[in-house]
Coordinates of C-alpha atoms and ligand atoms in Angstrom, one line a residue:
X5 CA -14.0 -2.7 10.0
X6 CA -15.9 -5.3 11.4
X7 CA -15.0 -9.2 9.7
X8 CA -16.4 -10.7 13.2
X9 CA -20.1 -12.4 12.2
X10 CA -19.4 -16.2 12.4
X11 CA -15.8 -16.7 11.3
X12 CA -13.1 -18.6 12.5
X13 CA -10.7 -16.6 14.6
X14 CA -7.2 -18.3 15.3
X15 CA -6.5 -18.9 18.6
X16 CA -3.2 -17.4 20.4
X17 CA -3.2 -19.3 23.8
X18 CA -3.1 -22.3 21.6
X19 CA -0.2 -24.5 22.6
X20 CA 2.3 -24.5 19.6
X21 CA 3.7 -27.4 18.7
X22 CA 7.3 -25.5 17.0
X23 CA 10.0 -26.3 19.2
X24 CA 11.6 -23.3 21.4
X25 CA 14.3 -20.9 19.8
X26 CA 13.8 -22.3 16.6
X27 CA 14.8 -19.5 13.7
X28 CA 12.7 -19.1 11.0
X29 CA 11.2 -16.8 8.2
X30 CA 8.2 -15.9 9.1
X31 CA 5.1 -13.1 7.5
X32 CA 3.8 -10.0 9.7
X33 CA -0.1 -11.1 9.3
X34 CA -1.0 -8.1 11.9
X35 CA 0.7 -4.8 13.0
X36 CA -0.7 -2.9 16.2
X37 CA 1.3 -0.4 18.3
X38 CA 2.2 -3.0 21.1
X39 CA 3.6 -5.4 18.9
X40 CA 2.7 -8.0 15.6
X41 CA 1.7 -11.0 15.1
X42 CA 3.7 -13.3 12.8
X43 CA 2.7 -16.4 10.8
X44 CA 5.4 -19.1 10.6
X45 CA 3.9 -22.7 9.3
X46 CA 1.0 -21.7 9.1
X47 CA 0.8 -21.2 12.7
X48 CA 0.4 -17.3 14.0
X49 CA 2.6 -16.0 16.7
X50 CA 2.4 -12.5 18.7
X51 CA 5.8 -11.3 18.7
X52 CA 8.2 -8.3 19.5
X53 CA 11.6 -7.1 17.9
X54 CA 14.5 -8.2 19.4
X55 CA 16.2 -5.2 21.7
X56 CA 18.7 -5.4 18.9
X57 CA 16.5 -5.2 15.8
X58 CA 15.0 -2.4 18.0
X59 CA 18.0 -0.1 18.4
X60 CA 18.6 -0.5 14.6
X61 CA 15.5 0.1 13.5
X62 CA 14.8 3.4 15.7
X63 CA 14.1 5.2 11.9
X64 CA 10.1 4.4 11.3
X65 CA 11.1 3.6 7.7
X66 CA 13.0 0.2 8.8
X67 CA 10.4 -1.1 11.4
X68 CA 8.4 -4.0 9.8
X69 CA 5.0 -3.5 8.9
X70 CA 2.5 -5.9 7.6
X71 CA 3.5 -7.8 4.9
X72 CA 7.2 -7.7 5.9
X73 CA 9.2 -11.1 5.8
X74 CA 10.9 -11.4 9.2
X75 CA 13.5 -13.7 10.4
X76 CA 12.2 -15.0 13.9
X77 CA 13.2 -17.0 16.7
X78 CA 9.5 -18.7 17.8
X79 CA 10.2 -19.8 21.9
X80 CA 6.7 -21.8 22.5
X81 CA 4.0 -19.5 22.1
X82 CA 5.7 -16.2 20.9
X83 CA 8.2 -15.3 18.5
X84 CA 10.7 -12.6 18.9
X85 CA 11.7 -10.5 15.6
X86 CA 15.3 -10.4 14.8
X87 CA 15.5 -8.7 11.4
X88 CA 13.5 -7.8 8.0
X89 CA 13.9 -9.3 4.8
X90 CA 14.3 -6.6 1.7
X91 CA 11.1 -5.5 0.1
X92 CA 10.1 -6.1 -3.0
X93 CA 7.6 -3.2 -2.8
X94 CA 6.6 -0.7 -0.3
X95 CA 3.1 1.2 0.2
X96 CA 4.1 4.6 1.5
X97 CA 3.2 8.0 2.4
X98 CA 4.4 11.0 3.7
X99 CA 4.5 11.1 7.4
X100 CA 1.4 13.6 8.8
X101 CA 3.8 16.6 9.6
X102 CA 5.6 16.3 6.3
X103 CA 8.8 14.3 8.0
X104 CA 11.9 13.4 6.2
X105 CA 11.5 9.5 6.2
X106 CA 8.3 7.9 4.3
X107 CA 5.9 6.0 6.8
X108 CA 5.9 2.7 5.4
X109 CA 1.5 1.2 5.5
X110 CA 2.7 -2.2 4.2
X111 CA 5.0 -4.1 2.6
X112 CA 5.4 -6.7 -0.6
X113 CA 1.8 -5.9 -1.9
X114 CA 1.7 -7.6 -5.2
X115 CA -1.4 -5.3 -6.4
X116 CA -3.4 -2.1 -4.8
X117 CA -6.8 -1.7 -5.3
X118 CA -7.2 2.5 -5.6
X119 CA -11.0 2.8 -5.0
X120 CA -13.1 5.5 -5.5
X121 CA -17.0 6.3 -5.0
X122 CA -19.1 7.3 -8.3
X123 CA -21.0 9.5 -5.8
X124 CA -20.2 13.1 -4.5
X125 CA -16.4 11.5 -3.5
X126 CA -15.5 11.2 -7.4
X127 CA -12.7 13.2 -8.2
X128 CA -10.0 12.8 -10.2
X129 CA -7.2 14.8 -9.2
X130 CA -7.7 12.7 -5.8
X131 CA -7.6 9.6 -8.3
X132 CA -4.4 11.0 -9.6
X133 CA -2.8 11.7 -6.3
X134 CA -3.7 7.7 -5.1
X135 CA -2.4 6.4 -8.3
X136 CA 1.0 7.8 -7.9
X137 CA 1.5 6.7 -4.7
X138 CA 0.4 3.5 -5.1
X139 CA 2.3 2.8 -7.8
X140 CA 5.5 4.5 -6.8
X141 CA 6.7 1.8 -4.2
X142 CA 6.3 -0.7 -7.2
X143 CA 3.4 -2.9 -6.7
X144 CA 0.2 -2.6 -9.6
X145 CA -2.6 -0.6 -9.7
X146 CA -6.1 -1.2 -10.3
X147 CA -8.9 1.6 -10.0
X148 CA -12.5 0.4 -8.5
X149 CA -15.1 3.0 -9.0
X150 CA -18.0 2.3 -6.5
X151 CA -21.5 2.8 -5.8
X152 CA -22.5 2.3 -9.1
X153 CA -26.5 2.0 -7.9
X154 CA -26.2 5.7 -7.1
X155 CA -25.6 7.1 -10.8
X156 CA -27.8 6.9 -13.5
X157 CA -26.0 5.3 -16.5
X158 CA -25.3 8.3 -18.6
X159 CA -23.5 9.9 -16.2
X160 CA -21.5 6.3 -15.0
X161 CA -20.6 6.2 -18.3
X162 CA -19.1 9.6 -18.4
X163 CA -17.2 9.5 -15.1
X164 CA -15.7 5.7 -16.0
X165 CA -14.6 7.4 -19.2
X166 CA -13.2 10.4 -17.0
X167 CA -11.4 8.1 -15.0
X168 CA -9.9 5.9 -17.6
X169 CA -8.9 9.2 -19.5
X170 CA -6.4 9.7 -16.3
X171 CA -4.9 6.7 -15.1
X172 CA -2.2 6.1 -18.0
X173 CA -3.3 2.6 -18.9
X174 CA -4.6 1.3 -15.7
X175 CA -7.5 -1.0 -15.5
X176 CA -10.6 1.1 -14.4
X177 CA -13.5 -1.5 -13.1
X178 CA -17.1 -0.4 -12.3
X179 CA -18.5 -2.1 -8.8
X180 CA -21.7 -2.2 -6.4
X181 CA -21.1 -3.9 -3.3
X182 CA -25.5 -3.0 -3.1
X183 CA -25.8 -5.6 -5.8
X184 CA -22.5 -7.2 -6.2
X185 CA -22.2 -5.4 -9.4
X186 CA -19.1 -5.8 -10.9
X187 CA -17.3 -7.7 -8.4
X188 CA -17.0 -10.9 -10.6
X189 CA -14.3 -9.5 -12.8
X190 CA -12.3 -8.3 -9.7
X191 CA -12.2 -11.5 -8.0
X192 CA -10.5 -12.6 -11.5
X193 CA -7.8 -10.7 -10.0
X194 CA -7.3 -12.1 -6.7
X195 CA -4.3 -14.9 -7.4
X196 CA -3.9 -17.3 -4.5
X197 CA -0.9 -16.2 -1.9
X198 CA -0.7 -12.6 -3.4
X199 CA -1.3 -9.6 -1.2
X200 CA -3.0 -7.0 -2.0
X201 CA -4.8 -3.8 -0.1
X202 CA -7.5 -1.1 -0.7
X203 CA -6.9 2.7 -0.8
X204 CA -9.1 5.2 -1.3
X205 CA -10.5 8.0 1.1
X206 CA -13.0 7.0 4.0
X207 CA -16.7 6.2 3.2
X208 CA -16.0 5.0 -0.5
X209 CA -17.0 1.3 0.7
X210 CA -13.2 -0.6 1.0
X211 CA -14.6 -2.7 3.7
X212 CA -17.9 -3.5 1.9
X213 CA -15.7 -4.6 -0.7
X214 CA -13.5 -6.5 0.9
X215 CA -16.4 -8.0 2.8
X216 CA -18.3 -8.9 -0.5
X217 CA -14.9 -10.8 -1.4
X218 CA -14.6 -12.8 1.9
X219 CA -17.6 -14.8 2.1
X220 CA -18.1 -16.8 4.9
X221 CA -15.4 -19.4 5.1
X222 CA -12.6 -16.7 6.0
X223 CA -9.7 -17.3 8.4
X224 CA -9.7 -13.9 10.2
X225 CA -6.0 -13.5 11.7
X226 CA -6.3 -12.5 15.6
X227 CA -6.0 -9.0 16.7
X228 CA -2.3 -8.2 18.7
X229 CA -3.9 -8.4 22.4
X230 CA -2.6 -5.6 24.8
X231 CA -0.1 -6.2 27.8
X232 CA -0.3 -9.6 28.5
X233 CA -1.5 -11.2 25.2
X234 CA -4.8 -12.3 27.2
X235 CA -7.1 -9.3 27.5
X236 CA -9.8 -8.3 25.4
X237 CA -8.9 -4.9 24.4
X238 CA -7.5 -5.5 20.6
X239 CA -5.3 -2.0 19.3
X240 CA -4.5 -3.4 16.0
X241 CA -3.7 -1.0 13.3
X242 CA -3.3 -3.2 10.8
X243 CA -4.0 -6.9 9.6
X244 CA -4.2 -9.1 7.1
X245 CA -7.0 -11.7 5.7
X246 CA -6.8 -14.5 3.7
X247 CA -9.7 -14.6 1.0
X248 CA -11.5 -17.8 0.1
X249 CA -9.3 -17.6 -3.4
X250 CA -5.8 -17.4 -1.4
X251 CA -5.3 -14.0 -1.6
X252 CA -4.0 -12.2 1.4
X253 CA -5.7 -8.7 2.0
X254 CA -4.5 -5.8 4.0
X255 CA -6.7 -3.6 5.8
X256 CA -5.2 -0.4 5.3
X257 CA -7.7 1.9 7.7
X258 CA -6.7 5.5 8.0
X259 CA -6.4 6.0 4.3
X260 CA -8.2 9.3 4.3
X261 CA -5.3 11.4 2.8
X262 CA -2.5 10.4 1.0
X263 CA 0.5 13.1 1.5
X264 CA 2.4 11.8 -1.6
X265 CA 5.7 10.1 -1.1
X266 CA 6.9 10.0 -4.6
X267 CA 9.8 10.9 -7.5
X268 CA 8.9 13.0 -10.3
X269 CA 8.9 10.0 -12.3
X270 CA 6.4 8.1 -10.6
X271 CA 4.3 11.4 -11.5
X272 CA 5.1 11.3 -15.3
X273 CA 4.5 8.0 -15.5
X274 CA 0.9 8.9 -14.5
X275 CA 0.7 12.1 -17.1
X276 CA 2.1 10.2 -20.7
X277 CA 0.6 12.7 -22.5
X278 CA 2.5 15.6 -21.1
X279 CA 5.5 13.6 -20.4
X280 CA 5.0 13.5 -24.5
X281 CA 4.5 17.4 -25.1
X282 CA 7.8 18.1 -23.1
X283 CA 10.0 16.7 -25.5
X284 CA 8.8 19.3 -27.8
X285 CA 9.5 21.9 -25.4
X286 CA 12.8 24.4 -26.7
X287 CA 14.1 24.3 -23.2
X288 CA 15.0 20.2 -21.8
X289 CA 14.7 21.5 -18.2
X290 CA 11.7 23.6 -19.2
X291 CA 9.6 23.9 -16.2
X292 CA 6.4 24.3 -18.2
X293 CA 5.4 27.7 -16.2
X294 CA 7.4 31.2 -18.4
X295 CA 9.6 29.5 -20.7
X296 CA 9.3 30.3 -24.5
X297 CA 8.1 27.6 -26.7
X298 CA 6.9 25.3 -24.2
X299 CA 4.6 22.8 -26.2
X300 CA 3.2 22.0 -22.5
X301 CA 1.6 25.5 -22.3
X302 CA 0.9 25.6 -26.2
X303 CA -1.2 22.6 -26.0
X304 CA -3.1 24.0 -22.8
X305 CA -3.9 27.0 -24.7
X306 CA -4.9 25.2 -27.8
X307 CA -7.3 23.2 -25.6
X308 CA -5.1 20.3 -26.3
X309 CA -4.6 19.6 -22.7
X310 CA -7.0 20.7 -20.2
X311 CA -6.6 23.1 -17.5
X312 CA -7.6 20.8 -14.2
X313 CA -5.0 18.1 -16.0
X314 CA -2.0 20.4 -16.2
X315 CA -3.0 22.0 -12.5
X316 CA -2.8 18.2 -10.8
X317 CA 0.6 17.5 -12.8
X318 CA 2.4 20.4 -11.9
X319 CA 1.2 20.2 -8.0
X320 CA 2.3 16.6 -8.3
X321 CA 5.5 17.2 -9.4
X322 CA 6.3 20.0 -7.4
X323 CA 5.4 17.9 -4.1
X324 CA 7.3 15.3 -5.5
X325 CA 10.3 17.4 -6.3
X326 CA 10.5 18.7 -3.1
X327 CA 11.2 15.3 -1.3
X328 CA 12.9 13.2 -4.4
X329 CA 16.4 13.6 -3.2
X330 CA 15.1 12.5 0.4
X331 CA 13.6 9.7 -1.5
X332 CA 16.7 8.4 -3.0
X333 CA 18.3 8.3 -0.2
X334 CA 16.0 7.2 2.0
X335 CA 15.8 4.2 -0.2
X336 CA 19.2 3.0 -0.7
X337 CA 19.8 3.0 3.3
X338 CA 16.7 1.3 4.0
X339 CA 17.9 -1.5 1.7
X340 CA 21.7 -1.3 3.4
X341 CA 20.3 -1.8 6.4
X342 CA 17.8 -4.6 5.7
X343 CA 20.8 -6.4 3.8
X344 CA 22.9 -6.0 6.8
X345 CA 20.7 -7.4 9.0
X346 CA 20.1 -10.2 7.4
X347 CA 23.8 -10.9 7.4
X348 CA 24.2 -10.9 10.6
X349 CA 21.4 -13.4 11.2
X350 CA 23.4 -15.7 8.4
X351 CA 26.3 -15.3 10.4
X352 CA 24.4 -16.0 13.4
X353 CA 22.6 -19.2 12.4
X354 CA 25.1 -20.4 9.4
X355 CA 23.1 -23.7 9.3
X356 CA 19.6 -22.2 8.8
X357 CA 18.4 -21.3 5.1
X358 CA 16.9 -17.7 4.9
Ligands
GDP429 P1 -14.7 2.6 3.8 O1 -14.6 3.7 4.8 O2 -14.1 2.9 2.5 O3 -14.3 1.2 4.3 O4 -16.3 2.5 3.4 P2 -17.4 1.5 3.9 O5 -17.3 0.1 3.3 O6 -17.5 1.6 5.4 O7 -18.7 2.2 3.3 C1 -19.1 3.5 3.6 C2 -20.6 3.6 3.3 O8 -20.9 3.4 2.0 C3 -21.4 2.5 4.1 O9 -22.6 3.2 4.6 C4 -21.7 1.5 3.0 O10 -23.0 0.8 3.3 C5 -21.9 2.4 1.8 N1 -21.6 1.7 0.5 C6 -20.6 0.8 0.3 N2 -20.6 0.4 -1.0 C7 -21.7 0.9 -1.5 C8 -22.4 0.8 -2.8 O11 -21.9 0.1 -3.7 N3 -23.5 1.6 -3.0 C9 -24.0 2.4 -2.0 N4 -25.1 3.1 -2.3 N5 -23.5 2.5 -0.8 C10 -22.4 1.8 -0.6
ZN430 ZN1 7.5 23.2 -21.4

C-alpha cells in the first residue's frame, strides 16, 4: 500500500521532549518484525519488549500487536514495552500450518470492514467465512461490496441481495472507489478515535478504499526502521492511520485467506435460520448429517434451505469444532497472563495510574 504522495510523515529522530524512564500507557500505532512503534502523548516512539515481557510472552498469542494498549517506560527517544493491557477485542486467524494458538492481526478494533469485489471475486461462502471471523474476536462487522462500475444494475442488485441474504443482519453497503460511489454512507461510520480495519481477499480494492477515505491532510505513522532506527529499508507489517474524521485504520495486508479461528457459536450466529431449524430437530445433539427427523435436512430437501447454504454451515462448524476447546483455553490464559502482567507493573510503579 502506498499512503506516501504528499503527506506528513512523523519524524522518529525528533528529539522528545518526555522525560527518561517515565512509565506510561501507551498505543502500538505500527508492528514490523524488528520491533513497534508506540504512541504515547501524541508523540510516536519505536520501541522493543522488555527481556521480561519477552520471556513471558514467548506464545505468539500474547505478543502485542497493533492496536494493543502497552505499558511503557519511554527513555528519550525510545520506549521499551513492559506489558499488555487486556483486550477488549481481538482480530484472529488460524496460524498458516493450522497451529494450536490463534495468530492475533490486531487488537481492540471497534468495527471491521469485511470487503468484497462485485466482480469475478464475489462469493459468498468466502463472505461467510470473513464474517465469522471477524466477528468472533468481538468487534462489528460491516460488509463493503466493491467495484460497483463493473456490474450492470440488474445483476448489482441481485448479488447485494445475495449478500444481505447471508450475513444475519449485518449492514451490507454498495461502493466504487472509480467514482466514489457509495463511500459517503461509510464515512458515516468512521467515529473519531475508533479503530477499525479492512478484510477481504487481495485485489478487492482495501487500499483504494482506505485511500478514498484519507484525503490529503492524513498523519501517516512512520514505518519501524531496521537495525538502527536510521536506515531506509522500512519491514513494517502492520500500521495504523489516523483518518481526517479521527478514526484510526489498520492496514491489515496479507489478508488473502482467512483459516477460521472461531467457536461453533460464532458460526451459528452467522446461520439464524438453521440455528432456528435445529430446535426442531428430534435429536438436541443432532449433527444435521443421518439422524432421523432432522428439520435441518427436511428443510434442505423441501428447498427451504439451499444446498450451497447448508454446505458452508456445516464446513464452518466442523472447522470450528475442531479447535473450540483450544479456543477456550487459549482464551482464558491469554487474559491470565495479560492480568498478571499488569499486576506486576502496579506493583512496580504503585504511584503511576494504569
Ligand atoms: P487490495 O489488494 O484489496 O488492497 O486492492 P487494491 O486497492 O490494491 O485494488 C486492486 C485493484 O482493483 C486495483 O487495480 C484497483 O485500481 C482496482 N479497484 C479498486 N477499486 C475499484 C473499483 O471500485 N472499481 C474498479 N473497476 N476497480 C477497482
Ligand atoms: Zn438436525
Amino acid at each position: 500500500m502506498n499512503f506516501d504522495a504528499g503527506r506528513k510523515a512523523l519524524d522518529l529522530d525528533e528529539p522528545s521532549s518526555a522525560a527518561s524512564g517515565a512509565a506510561v500507557t501507551a498505543r502500538i500505532v505500527a508492528e514490523a518484525r524488528g520491533g513497534y512503534v508506540i504512541e504515547a502523548a501524541e508523540q510516536e516512539y519505536p520501541a522493543g519488549l522488555s527481556g521480561r515481557f519477552r520471556h513471558q510472552a514467548a506464545g505468539k498469542s500474547e505478543r502485542p500487536v497493533v492496536g494493543d494498549e502497552v505499558e511503557v517506560e519511554l527513555s528519550g527517544t525510545t520506549a521499551v514495552i513492559h506489558a499488555c493491557r487486556p483486550r477488549r477485542t481481538v482480530l484472529a486467524r488460524r496460524a498458516a500450518g493450522g497451529g494450536e494458538i490463534p495468530q492475533v492481526i490486531a487488537a481492540n478494533i471497534d468495527r471491521v470492514f469485511v470487503t468484497m469485489g462485485l466482480d469475478g471475486d464475489f462469493n459468498l461462502r468466502r463472505l461467510e467465512r470473513f464474517l465469522v471471523g471477524a466477528r468472533r474476536g468481538g468487534a462489528e462487522a460491516v460488509v463493503l461490496l466493491n467495484k460497483s462500475d463493473l456490474v450492470a444494475p440488474a445483476e448489482l442488485e441481485r448479488r447485494r441481495q445475495a449478500a444481505a441474504a447471508v450475513t444475519a443482519g449485518v449492514p451490507v453497503y454498495v461502493v466504487t472507489t472509480r467514482t466514489e460511489t457509495g463511500l459517503d454512507p461509510v464515512r458515516a461510520l468512521l467515529l473519531p478515535e475508533q479503530l477499525v480495519c479492512f478484510i477481504g481477499s487481495s485485489g478487492v480494492g482495501k487500499s483504494s478504499i482506505i485511500n478514498g477515505l484519507l484525503g490529503d491532510d492524513v498523519i501517516r505513522h512512520q514505518a519501524v526502521r531496521e537495525n538502527d532506527q536510521r536506515g531506509r529499508h522500512t519491514t513494517t507489517c502492520r500500521q495504523m492511520y489516523r483518518l481526517p474524521s479521527g478514526t484510526l485504520v489498520i492496514d491489515t495486508p496479507g489478508m488473502r485467506e482467512f483459516g477460521l479461528w472461531a467457536q461453533t457459536g460464532a458460526v451459528d450466529d452467522l446461520f439464524p435460520e438453521i440455528r432456528t431449524l435445529a430446535d426442531e430437530c428430534f435429536f438436541r445433539d443432532c449433527s444435521h448429517q443421518h439422524e432421523p427427523r432432522c428439520a435441518v435436512r427436511r428443510a434442505l430437501e423441501d428447498g427451504v434451505l439451499s444446498a450451497e447454504r447448508y454446505a458452508s454451515f456445516m464446513k464452518l462448524h466442523r472447522e470450528s469444532r475442531v479447535i473450540a476447546a483450544k479456543v477456550d483455553l487459549t482464551d482464558k490464559l491469554m487474559l491470565k497472563k495479560q492480568e498478571k502482567a499488569l499486576h506486576r507493573q502496579y506493583r512496580r510503579y504503585p504511584h503511576r495510574r494504569f
